[in-house]
Amino acid sequence: MTYVLVRLDGLYIFDDDINNFKLKELSFDIKELIDIESRKLPDKIKELIKDDYIFIGQKFENYRYTDDVKIIRKALEKVKDRYNNELLLNLLKEKISNSVSKDELIIQAIRFLDNLNKSINLIVEMFREWYGLYFPEISQNIEDHEKFVKTILNKKREDLIKEYNIKITMGGKIFDEADYNILNNIGSHLYNLYTLRKNIEDYIEKLMKEYAPNLSEIATPNIGARLIALAGGLKDLSSLPSSTIQILGAEKALFMHLTKKAKPPKHGVIFNHPYLQKLPQKARGAMARTLASKISIAARADINKDIIYDKLKAELDRRYEQLKNRK
Amino acid sequence: MKLKPLKENKNIFIDDKGRLYTKNLVKGQKVYTEKVFKYNNEEYREWVLKKSKLSASIKKNIGLVPINEGDRVLYLGIAAGTTASHISDIIGNDGMIFGIDIAPRILRELVPIIYKRDNIIGLLNDSDKPDSYLHIVPKVDIVYQDVAQPHQIKIFLENIDYYLKNRGYGFLAVKARSINVAKDPKEIFKDVRKSLEDHSLNILKEVRLEPYHKDHAMFLIENK
């Protein structure tokens, strides 16, 4: 029996009792190092391996290995202590680069969208307050922020007075051109932000439909993206039990339940799903359970690149009808 | 201000207000938000207690800091290298830190630090699979672990089995809230103590890190 260990400086070939070794010096490039970590043996090592060789702690496909800790410890004591810093730094950079996936894009996009929404709401509320000095009636007439911004953009008070048939305005009389222009300027930037929001939403939807078609269909693209963000990736989401998926996004309530004995949460971000929204409160727990289980199956199908959403959707619809008609 | 070496370790310094410092290995480099300043023609970096569990445990009288010049250190959960940079100061250019972390995002922050510190190697690996870096990491003098994982003790013990030399030391920063949020931290630390003892490790000291780090404890162990 001969033991072998792959190290950065080559192949260490040990005798039976791990006391002596021969070092077959080799040097590896980054691709080969990544192969070694993903348990694929580079060809230049394969050539050196004989049938009775046993790898120490390293599991390569189709090769024998031992995970006896005593042998691993002993072998590590013998090996030479040398490294190539530059190679390892480049390996690290390569691995960081390889780790960027579509998951990351989805996660960043959905986080950006949430924060953009918050920012827009903050700005638009302050804007309305300011605009109220100019023409408060229009702000009182239109509740929806986006519609408000679209209505007033590039229009003066005189135009809007006619359009909305308002006889006397409470707006100030002291507005000159500069006072008005700055308001319109903010308005046009807000309008652009709303356009940006729409673009991001469309982008997420498109990305989700390509990357996770089943999940998008069952959970809606928006909630699907949120679930991916909370789990840390589609793969992570697919390995979660459906009971966890059910309450993703309700961590605060869950910890209150675990530590302070509050009621357990029934749903996390899936709460925004149309099927949950449409059902009476009593039925939502049951619906959330079913929905979470279908989401978990959908995510697993997406990992395997299967398309099964028709079947899942039908099952989900059946349960929804059942619960809707339940007294 | 007056700096004097700590009795536990001559490469760690303390001022009259009780703040800890290490001598900066890379002149002019600031790693996080620490203060950097000149004293007797040498550059020192403050080791902020709230940013590092190791400095907090020194402050809380861990009593022994067996990190020497030239040591090999396996650092599990190196993250952005805050604590590691001070260990790097202590071990000097003859030492080496093998920093493992599973999160690519945070290792991105470590890379600029590695550029200037030749004694840190960053590895994007899962410390749960110690065999995945058997081709790089050698036998080490110290295993330092600070990972927020429910099974962090198992990870620590496995890595000790593989990499820590006989009579080597281990620092284990336990985050009770990561192991179990609902359980009393005292109970968790008791369980940790038992797992370490069952693994026939010598527990040299256990310190709680309040008020610097809530619900954390540092265990210093020696491999028999």
Coordinates of C-alpha atoms in Angstrom, one line a residue:
Chain A
M1 CA 0.0 0.0 0.0
T2 CA 1.2 3.5 -0.9
Y3 CA -0.3 6.7 0.4
V4 CA -0.4 9.9 -1.7
L5 CA -1.2 13.5 -1.0
V6 CA -1.7 16.3 -3.5
R7 CA -0.2 19.6 -2.4
L8 CA 0.5 22.8 -4.1
D9 CA 4.2 21.8 -4.7
G10 CA 3.4 18.4 -6.1
L11 CA 2.5 14.8 -5.3
Y12 CA 3.8 13.4 -2.1
I13 CA 4.1 9.7 -2.3
F14 CA 4.4 8.1 1.2
D15 CA 5.4 4.7 2.3
D16 CA 3.2 2.3 4.3
D17 CA 3.7 4.0 7.7
I18 CA 3.8 7.6 6.5
N19 CA 7.4 8.0 7.6
N20 CA 9.2 8.7 4.4
F21 CA 8.0 10.3 1.2
K22 CA 9.1 11.0 -2.3
L23 CA 8.0 14.3 -3.7
K24 CA 7.1 14.4 -7.4
E25 CA 7.3 18.1 -8.0
L26 CA 4.5 19.6 -10.0
S27 CA 3.1 23.0 -10.5
F28 CA -0.6 23.7 -11.1
D29 CA -2.4 26.5 -12.8
I30 CA -5.6 28.0 -11.5
K31 CA -7.9 25.8 -13.6
E32 CA -6.2 22.7 -12.2
L33 CA -6.5 24.0 -8.6
I34 CA -10.2 24.5 -9.1
D35 CA -10.5 21.0 -10.5
I36 CA -8.7 19.6 -7.4
E37 CA -11.1 21.3 -5.1
S38 CA -14.1 20.0 -7.1
R39 CA -12.7 16.5 -6.7
K40 CA -11.5 16.1 -10.3
L41 CA -7.9 14.9 -10.7
P42 CA -5.7 16.8 -13.1
D43 CA -4.3 14.6 -15.9
K44 CA -0.7 15.2 -14.8
I45 CA -1.5 13.6 -11.5
K46 CA -3.5 10.8 -13.0
E47 CA -0.4 9.6 -14.9
L48 CA 1.4 9.2 -11.7
I49 CA -1.2 7.2 -9.8
K50 CA -0.9 3.5 -9.6
D51 CA -3.6 1.0 -8.6
D52 CA -2.5 0.5 -5.0
Y53 CA -2.3 4.2 -4.2
I54 CA -4.6 5.6 -1.6
F55 CA -5.3 9.3 -1.3
I56 CA -4.9 10.8 2.2
G57 CA -8.1 12.7 3.0
Q58 CA -8.7 13.7 -0.6
K59 CA -11.8 12.2 -2.2
F60 CA -11.3 12.1 -6.0
E61 CA -13.8 10.3 -8.2
N62 CA -12.9 6.7 -8.9
Y63 CA -9.9 6.7 -6.7
R64 CA -9.4 5.1 -3.3
Y65 CA -8.9 7.3 -0.2
T66 CA -8.7 7.2 3.5
D67 CA -10.2 9.7 6.0
D68 CA -8.3 8.2 8.9
V69 CA -7.4 11.3 11.0
K70 CA -4.2 9.8 12.3
I71 CA -2.9 9.3 8.8
I72 CA -3.9 12.8 7.7
R73 CA -2.2 14.4 10.8
K74 CA 1.0 12.4 10.3
A75 CA 1.2 13.2 6.6
L76 CA 0.7 16.9 7.2
E77 CA 3.5 16.9 9.7
K78 CA 5.9 15.7 6.9
V79 CA 5.0 17.9 4.0
K80 CA 7.0 21.0 3.1
D81 CA 5.8 24.3 4.2
R82 CA 5.8 26.4 1.1
Y83 CA 3.2 28.4 -0.9
N84 CA 3.0 30.7 -3.9
N85 CA 1.2 33.7 -2.6
E86 CA 0.6 35.2 -6.0
L87 CA -1.0 32.0 -7.4
L88 CA -3.2 31.7 -4.3
L89 CA -4.3 35.3 -4.6
N90 CA -5.2 34.8 -8.2
L91 CA -7.1 31.6 -7.3
L92 CA -9.1 33.5 -4.7
K93 CA -9.9 36.2 -7.3
E94 CA -10.9 33.6 -9.8
K95 CA -13.2 31.9 -7.3
I96 CA -14.8 35.1 -6.2
S97 CA -15.4 35.9 -9.9
N98 CA -16.9 32.5 -10.5
S99 CA -19.2 32.9 -7.5
V100 CA -21.2 35.7 -9.2
S101 CA -24.4 34.1 -10.5
K102 CA -27.8 35.2 -11.7
D103 CA -29.0 34.7 -8.1
E104 CA -26.8 37.6 -7.1
L105 CA -28.3 39.8 -9.9
I106 CA -31.8 38.9 -8.7
I107 CA -30.9 39.6 -5.1
Q108 CA -29.3 43.0 -5.8
A109 CA -32.2 44.0 -8.1
I110 CA -34.9 43.2 -5.6
R111 CA -33.0 44.9 -2.8
F112 CA -32.4 48.0 -5.0
L113 CA -36.1 48.0 -5.9
D114 CA -37.2 48.0 -2.3
N115 CA -34.9 50.8 -1.4
L116 CA -35.8 52.8 -4.5
N117 CA -39.5 52.5 -3.4
K118 CA -38.7 53.8 0.0
S119 CA -36.6 56.7 -1.4
I120 CA -39.3 57.7 -3.9
N121 CA -41.9 57.7 -1.2
L122 CA -39.8 59.9 1.0
I123 CA -39.0 62.4 -1.8
V124 CA -42.5 62.5 -3.2
E125 CA -44.0 63.3 0.2
M126 CA -41.6 66.1 0.7
F127 CA -42.3 67.3 -2.8
R128 CA -46.1 67.3 -2.2
E129 CA -45.6 69.5 0.9
W130 CA -43.5 71.9 -1.2
Y131 CA -45.8 71.9 -4.1
G132 CA -48.7 72.5 -1.8
L133 CA -47.6 76.1 -1.5
Y134 CA -48.0 76.5 -5.2
F135 CA -51.2 74.6 -5.9
P136 CA -52.5 72.5 -3.0
E137 CA -55.8 71.6 -4.6
I138 CA -54.3 69.3 -7.1
S139 CA -52.4 67.5 -4.4
Q140 CA -55.6 67.0 -2.5
N141 CA -57.4 65.8 -5.6
I142 CA -54.9 63.1 -6.6
E143 CA -54.0 60.6 -3.9
D144 CA -51.7 58.3 -6.0
H145 CA -48.2 59.6 -5.9
E146 CA -47.2 58.5 -9.4
K147 CA -50.3 59.9 -11.0
F148 CA -49.8 63.1 -9.1
V149 CA -46.3 63.5 -10.5
K150 CA -47.4 62.7 -14.0
T151 CA -50.3 65.2 -13.9
I152 CA -48.3 68.2 -12.8
L153 CA -45.2 67.6 -14.9
N154 CA -44.5 70.5 -17.2
K155 CA -47.8 72.1 -16.5
K156 CA -48.4 75.5 -14.9
R157 CA -51.1 76.4 -12.4
E158 CA -53.1 78.2 -15.1
D159 CA -53.4 75.1 -17.2
L160 CA -54.3 72.9 -14.3
I161 CA -56.9 75.3 -13.0
K162 CA -58.8 75.0 -16.3
E163 CA -58.3 71.3 -16.5
Y164 CA -59.6 70.6 -13.1
N165 CA -62.1 73.4 -13.0
I166 CA -60.9 74.9 -9.7
K167 CA -62.1 78.5 -9.2
I168 CA -60.1 79.8 -6.3
T169 CA -56.8 78.4 -5.3
M170 CA -55.1 78.6 -1.9
G171 CA -51.7 78.5 -3.6
G172 CA -49.4 81.4 -2.9
K173 CA -49.3 84.4 -5.2
I174 CA -45.6 85.2 -4.9
F175 CA -44.4 82.4 -7.2
D176 CA -42.1 83.7 -9.9
E177 CA -40.5 81.8 -12.8
A178 CA -37.6 80.5 -10.7
D179 CA -39.9 79.4 -7.9
Y180 CA -41.9 77.4 -10.3
N181 CA -38.9 76.0 -12.3
I182 CA -37.3 74.3 -9.3
L183 CA -40.6 72.5 -8.5
N184 CA -40.9 71.3 -12.1
N185 CA -37.3 70.2 -12.1
I186 CA -37.9 68.0 -9.0
G187 CA -41.1 66.7 -10.7
S188 CA -39.2 65.6 -13.8
H189 CA -36.6 63.8 -11.7
L190 CA -39.3 62.0 -9.8
Y191 CA -40.9 61.0 -13.1
N192 CA -37.6 59.5 -14.1
L193 CA -37.4 57.6 -10.9
Y194 CA -40.9 56.1 -11.5
T195 CA -39.7 55.1 -15.0
L196 CA -36.6 53.5 -13.5
R197 CA -38.7 51.6 -11.0
K198 CA -40.8 50.2 -13.9
N199 CA -37.7 49.2 -15.8
I200 CA -36.3 47.4 -12.8
E201 CA -39.6 45.6 -12.2
D202 CA -39.7 44.5 -15.8
Y203 CA -36.1 43.4 -15.6
I204 CA -36.7 41.3 -12.5
E205 CA -39.7 39.7 -14.1
K206 CA -37.8 38.8 -17.3
L207 CA -34.9 37.5 -15.3
M208 CA -37.0 35.4 -13.0
K209 CA -39.0 33.9 -15.9
E210 CA -35.8 32.8 -17.5
Y211 CA -34.0 31.7 -14.5
A212 CA -36.7 30.2 -12.3
P213 CA -39.8 29.7 -14.5
N214 CA -41.6 27.4 -12.1
L215 CA -41.0 29.6 -9.1
S216 CA -42.2 32.7 -11.1
E217 CA -45.3 31.0 -12.1
I218 CA -46.3 29.6 -8.7
A219 CA -45.1 32.4 -6.4
T220 CA -45.2 35.4 -8.9
P221 CA -41.8 36.8 -10.1
N222 CA -41.8 39.4 -7.4
I223 CA -42.3 37.2 -4.5
G224 CA -40.1 34.5 -6.0
A225 CA -37.3 37.0 -6.2
R226 CA -37.8 38.1 -2.6
L227 CA -37.7 34.4 -1.5
I228 CA -34.4 33.9 -3.4
A229 CA -33.0 37.0 -1.7
L230 CA -34.1 35.9 1.7
A231 CA -32.7 32.3 1.2
G232 CA -29.5 33.6 -0.3
G233 CA -30.0 32.0 -3.7
L234 CA -32.2 29.6 -5.7
K235 CA -30.1 26.6 -4.6
D236 CA -30.4 27.6 -1.0
L237 CA -34.2 28.2 -1.4
S238 CA -34.6 24.8 -3.0
S239 CA -33.0 23.1 0.0
L240 CA -35.2 24.7 2.6
P241 CA -38.1 22.8 4.0
S242 CA -41.5 24.3 3.0
S243 CA -42.3 25.2 6.6
T244 CA -39.3 27.5 6.5
I245 CA -40.3 29.0 3.1
Q246 CA -43.7 29.7 4.6
I247 CA -42.3 32.1 7.1
L248 CA -39.4 33.5 5.3
G249 CA -39.5 37.3 5.9
A250 CA -41.3 36.9 9.2
E251 CA -38.2 36.3 11.2
K252 CA -39.0 38.9 13.8
A253 CA -42.4 37.3 14.5
L254 CA -40.8 33.8 14.6
F255 CA -38.1 34.8 17.1
M256 CA -40.8 36.4 19.2
H257 CA -42.6 33.1 19.1
L258 CA -39.5 31.1 20.0
T259 CA -38.2 33.4 22.8
K260 CA -41.3 35.1 24.2
K261 CA -44.0 32.5 23.4
A262 CA -45.9 34.7 21.0
K263 CA -48.1 33.1 18.4
P264 CA -46.2 31.6 15.5
P265 CA -46.4 33.5 12.2
K266 CA -48.5 32.0 9.5
H267 CA -46.7 33.6 6.5
G268 CA -43.7 35.8 5.6
V269 CA -43.3 37.4 2.2
I270 CA -45.7 35.0 0.6
F271 CA -48.4 37.0 2.4
N272 CA -48.5 39.3 -0.7
H273 CA -49.4 36.4 -3.0
P274 CA -52.8 37.1 -4.7
Y275 CA -54.3 33.8 -3.4
L276 CA -53.5 34.7 0.2
Q277 CA -54.8 38.2 -0.2
K278 CA -58.1 37.1 -1.6
L279 CA -58.9 34.6 1.1
P280 CA -60.4 35.4 4.5
Q281 CA -58.0 35.4 7.3
K282 CA -59.1 32.1 8.7
A283 CA -58.2 30.2 5.6
R284 CA -54.8 31.9 5.0
G285 CA -52.8 29.6 7.3
A286 CA -53.9 26.6 5.3
M287 CA -53.3 28.3 2.0
A288 CA -49.9 29.5 3.1
R289 CA -48.9 26.0 3.9
T290 CA -50.0 24.6 0.5
L291 CA -48.4 27.6 -1.3
A292 CA -45.1 27.1 0.5
S293 CA -45.0 23.4 -0.3
K294 CA -45.6 24.1 -4.0
I295 CA -43.0 26.9 -4.0
S296 CA -40.5 24.5 -2.5
I297 CA -41.2 21.9 -5.2
A298 CA -41.1 24.6 -7.9
A299 CA -37.7 25.8 -6.7
R300 CA -36.4 22.2 -6.8
A301 CA -37.7 21.8 -10.3
D302 CA -36.0 25.0 -11.4
I303 CA -32.7 23.7 -10.1
N304 CA -33.2 20.6 -12.2
K305 CA -34.3 22.7 -15.2
D306 CA -37.7 20.8 -15.3
I307 CA -40.9 22.6 -16.3
I308 CA -43.7 21.4 -14.1
Y309 CA -45.6 24.6 -13.3
D310 CA -48.8 23.6 -15.1
K311 CA -49.3 20.6 -12.8
L312 CA -48.3 22.6 -9.6
K313 CA -50.6 25.5 -10.6
A314 CA -53.5 23.2 -11.1
E315 CA -53.0 21.6 -7.6
L316 CA -52.7 25.1 -6.1
D317 CA -55.8 26.3 -7.8
R318 CA -57.8 23.3 -6.6
R319 CA -56.8 24.0 -3.0
Y320 CA -57.6 27.6 -3.4
E321 CA -61.1 26.8 -4.6
Q322 CA -61.6 24.4 -1.8
L323 CA -60.6 27.0 0.8
K324 CA -62.6 29.7 -0.8
N325 CA -65.8 27.6 -0.5
R326 CA -65.0 26.4 3.0
K327 CA -67.5 27.7 5.6
Chain B
M1 CA 0.5 58.5 26.2
K2 CA 2.8 55.7 27.1
L3 CA 2.8 52.2 25.5
K4 CA 4.1 49.1 27.1
P5 CA 4.1 45.5 26.1
L6 CA 1.5 43.2 27.6
K7 CA 2.8 40.6 30.0
E8 CA 0.8 37.9 28.1
N9 CA 2.4 38.7 24.8
K10 CA 5.3 41.1 24.1
N11 CA 3.9 42.0 20.6
I12 CA 0.7 43.4 22.0
F13 CA 0.8 46.8 23.7
I14 CA -1.4 48.6 26.1
D15 CA -1.6 52.3 27.0
D16 CA -2.4 54.0 30.3
K17 CA -6.1 54.0 29.4
G18 CA -6.2 50.2 28.9
R19 CA -6.5 50.3 25.1
L20 CA -4.7 47.6 23.1
Y21 CA -2.4 48.1 20.1
T22 CA -0.2 46.1 17.7
K23 CA 2.8 47.3 15.8
N24 CA 1.7 48.0 12.2
L25 CA 3.4 45.5 9.8
V26 CA 2.5 47.6 6.8
K27 CA 3.4 51.2 7.2
G28 CA 0.5 53.5 6.6
Q29 CA -2.1 50.8 6.1
K30 CA -5.4 51.2 7.9
V31 CA -7.5 48.0 7.8
Y32 CA -10.8 49.2 9.3
T33 CA -11.7 52.3 11.3
E34 CA -8.9 51.9 13.8
K35 CA -6.6 54.7 14.9
V36 CA -3.1 54.5 13.4
F37 CA -0.3 56.6 14.9
K38 CA 3.5 57.0 15.5
Y39 CA 5.1 56.3 18.8
N40 CA 8.9 56.2 19.3
N41 CA 9.4 56.0 15.6
E42 CA 7.2 52.9 15.2
E43 CA 3.7 52.8 13.8
Y44 CA 0.9 51.3 16.0
R45 CA -2.7 50.4 15.2
E46 CA -5.4 50.4 17.9
W47 CA -7.0 47.0 18.4
V48 CA -10.6 48.0 18.9
L49 CA -12.3 45.9 21.5
K50 CA -15.8 46.0 19.9
K51 CA -14.5 45.0 16.5
S52 CA -12.5 42.0 17.6
K53 CA -13.4 39.1 19.8
L54 CA -9.7 38.3 20.4
S55 CA -8.9 41.8 21.7
A56 CA -12.0 41.7 23.9
S57 CA -11.0 38.4 25.4
I58 CA -7.5 39.8 26.1
K59 CA -9.1 42.7 27.9
K60 CA -11.3 40.3 29.8
N61 CA -8.2 38.5 31.2
I62 CA -7.9 35.4 29.0
G63 CA -4.4 35.4 30.7
L64 CA -2.5 33.8 27.9
V65 CA -2.0 34.8 24.3
P66 CA 0.1 32.1 22.8
I67 CA 0.6 33.7 19.4
N68 CA 4.3 34.0 18.5
E69 CA 6.4 35.4 15.7
G70 CA 6.6 33.0 12.8
D71 CA 3.5 31.0 13.8
R72 CA 1.2 29.3 11.3
V73 CA -2.4 30.2 11.9
L74 CA -5.5 28.6 10.5
Y75 CA -8.2 31.2 10.7
L76 CA -11.8 29.9 10.1
G77 CA -14.2 32.7 9.3
I78 CA -11.6 35.4 8.4
A79 CA -14.2 37.7 6.8
A80 CA -12.8 41.2 6.1
G81 CA -9.6 40.5 8.1
T82 CA -10.2 42.8 11.0
T83 CA -8.8 40.5 13.7
A84 CA -6.6 38.7 11.2
S85 CA -4.7 41.9 10.5
H86 CA -3.7 42.2 14.1
I87 CA -2.6 38.6 14.2
S88 CA -0.7 39.3 11.1
D89 CA 1.0 42.2 12.9
I90 CA 1.9 39.8 15.8
I91 CA 3.3 36.9 13.8
G92 CA 5.3 39.1 11.5
N93 CA 6.6 38.3 8.0
D94 CA 7.9 34.8 8.9
G95 CA 4.4 33.7 10.0
M96 CA 1.4 32.8 7.9
I97 CA -2.3 33.1 8.3
F98 CA -4.5 30.7 6.2
G99 CA -7.8 32.5 6.3
I100 CA -10.9 30.5 5.3
D101 CA -14.3 31.9 4.6
I102 CA -17.3 30.7 2.7
A103 CA -18.7 34.1 1.7
P104 CA -17.3 35.5 -1.5
R105 CA -18.8 38.9 -0.9
I106 CA -16.8 39.5 2.3
L107 CA -13.6 38.0 0.9
R108 CA -13.7 40.8 -1.7
E109 CA -12.9 43.2 1.1
L110 CA -10.0 41.0 2.2
V111 CA -8.2 41.0 -1.1
P112 CA -6.9 44.7 -0.8
I113 CA -5.5 43.8 2.6
I114 CA -3.8 40.7 1.2
Y115 CA -2.1 42.8 -1.5
K116 CA 0.0 44.5 1.2
R117 CA 0.3 41.7 3.8
D118 CA 2.2 38.7 2.4
N119 CA 1.5 36.7 5.6
I120 CA -2.2 36.3 4.9
I121 CA -3.6 33.8 2.4
G122 CA -7.3 34.0 1.7
L123 CA -9.2 30.8 0.7
L124 CA -12.7 30.8 -0.5
N125 CA -13.6 27.4 1.0
D126 CA -16.2 25.8 3.3
S127 CA -14.5 25.2 6.7
D128 CA -17.2 22.5 7.1
K129 CA -15.1 20.4 4.6
P130 CA -11.5 20.6 5.9
D131 CA -10.5 18.1 3.2
S132 CA -11.2 20.7 0.6
Y133 CA -8.0 22.6 1.5
L134 CA -5.7 19.7 2.4
H135 CA -3.6 20.6 -0.7
I136 CA -2.8 24.1 0.7
V137 CA -3.0 24.4 4.5
P138 CA -0.1 22.8 6.4
K139 CA 0.1 21.8 10.1
V140 CA -0.5 24.9 12.1
D141 CA 0.4 26.2 15.6
I142 CA -3.0 27.9 16.1
V143 CA -6.5 27.4 15.0
Y144 CA -8.7 30.4 15.4
Q145 CA -12.4 30.1 14.8
D146 CA -15.1 32.8 14.5
V147 CA -17.9 31.5 12.4
A148 CA -21.6 32.1 13.0
Q149 CA -22.9 28.5 12.4
P150 CA -25.1 26.3 14.5
H151 CA -22.6 23.5 14.2
Q152 CA -19.5 25.7 14.7
I153 CA -18.1 23.3 17.4
K154 CA -18.1 20.4 15.1
I155 CA -16.3 22.5 12.4
F156 CA -13.7 23.6 15.0
L157 CA -13.0 20.1 16.2
E158 CA -12.7 18.6 12.7
N159 CA -10.2 21.3 11.7
I160 CA -8.2 20.7 14.9
D161 CA -8.1 17.0 14.1
Y162 CA -6.7 17.7 10.7
Y163 CA -4.5 20.7 11.1
L164 CA -3.5 21.6 14.7
K165 CA -0.2 20.2 15.8
N166 CA 0.3 18.5 19.1
R167 CA 0.4 21.0 21.9
G168 CA -0.9 23.7 19.5
Y169 CA -3.5 26.2 20.7
G170 CA -7.0 26.9 19.6
F171 CA -9.2 30.0 20.0
L172 CA -12.9 29.4 19.8
A173 CA -15.2 32.4 19.7
V174 CA -18.7 31.0 20.4
K175 CA -21.7 33.0 19.4
A176 CA -24.5 31.6 21.6
R177 CA -27.2 33.3 19.4
S178 CA -26.0 31.5 16.3
I179 CA -26.1 28.1 18.0
N180 CA -29.6 28.5 19.4
V181 CA -31.5 31.8 19.8
A182 CA -34.0 30.4 22.3
K183 CA -31.5 28.8 24.7
D184 CA -29.8 30.5 27.6
P185 CA -26.2 31.3 26.6
K186 CA -24.9 29.9 29.9
E187 CA -26.3 26.5 29.0
I188 CA -24.8 26.7 25.5
F189 CA -21.3 27.5 26.9
K190 CA -21.7 24.6 29.3
D191 CA -22.5 22.3 26.3
V192 CA -19.5 23.7 24.4
R193 CA -17.2 23.0 27.4
K194 CA -18.4 19.5 27.5
S195 CA -17.9 18.9 23.7
L196 CA -14.4 20.2 24.0
E197 CA -13.6 18.1 27.0
D198 CA -15.1 15.0 25.4
H199 CA -12.7 15.6 22.5
S200 CA -9.9 15.4 25.1
L201 CA -8.8 19.0 24.6
N202 CA -7.4 21.0 27.5
I203 CA -9.5 24.0 28.2
L204 CA -7.1 26.7 29.4
K205 CA -9.6 29.5 29.9
E206 CA -13.1 30.5 29.1
V207 CA -14.1 34.2 29.1
R208 CA -17.4 35.9 28.5
L209 CA -17.0 38.9 26.1
E210 CA -19.6 41.2 27.6
P211 CA -19.9 44.2 27.3
Y212 CA -17.9 44.2 24.1
H213 CA -19.7 41.4 22.3
K214 CA -23.1 40.3 23.7
D215 CA -23.7 36.6 24.3
H216 CA -20.2 35.6 23.1
A217 CA -17.5 33.6 24.9
M218 CA -13.9 32.8 24.0
F219 CA -12.5 29.4 24.7
L220 CA -8.7 29.0 24.7
I221 CA -7.8 25.3 24.3
E222 CA -4.6 23.3 24.0
N223 CA -4.3 20.1 22.0
K224 CA -3.0 17.3 24.2

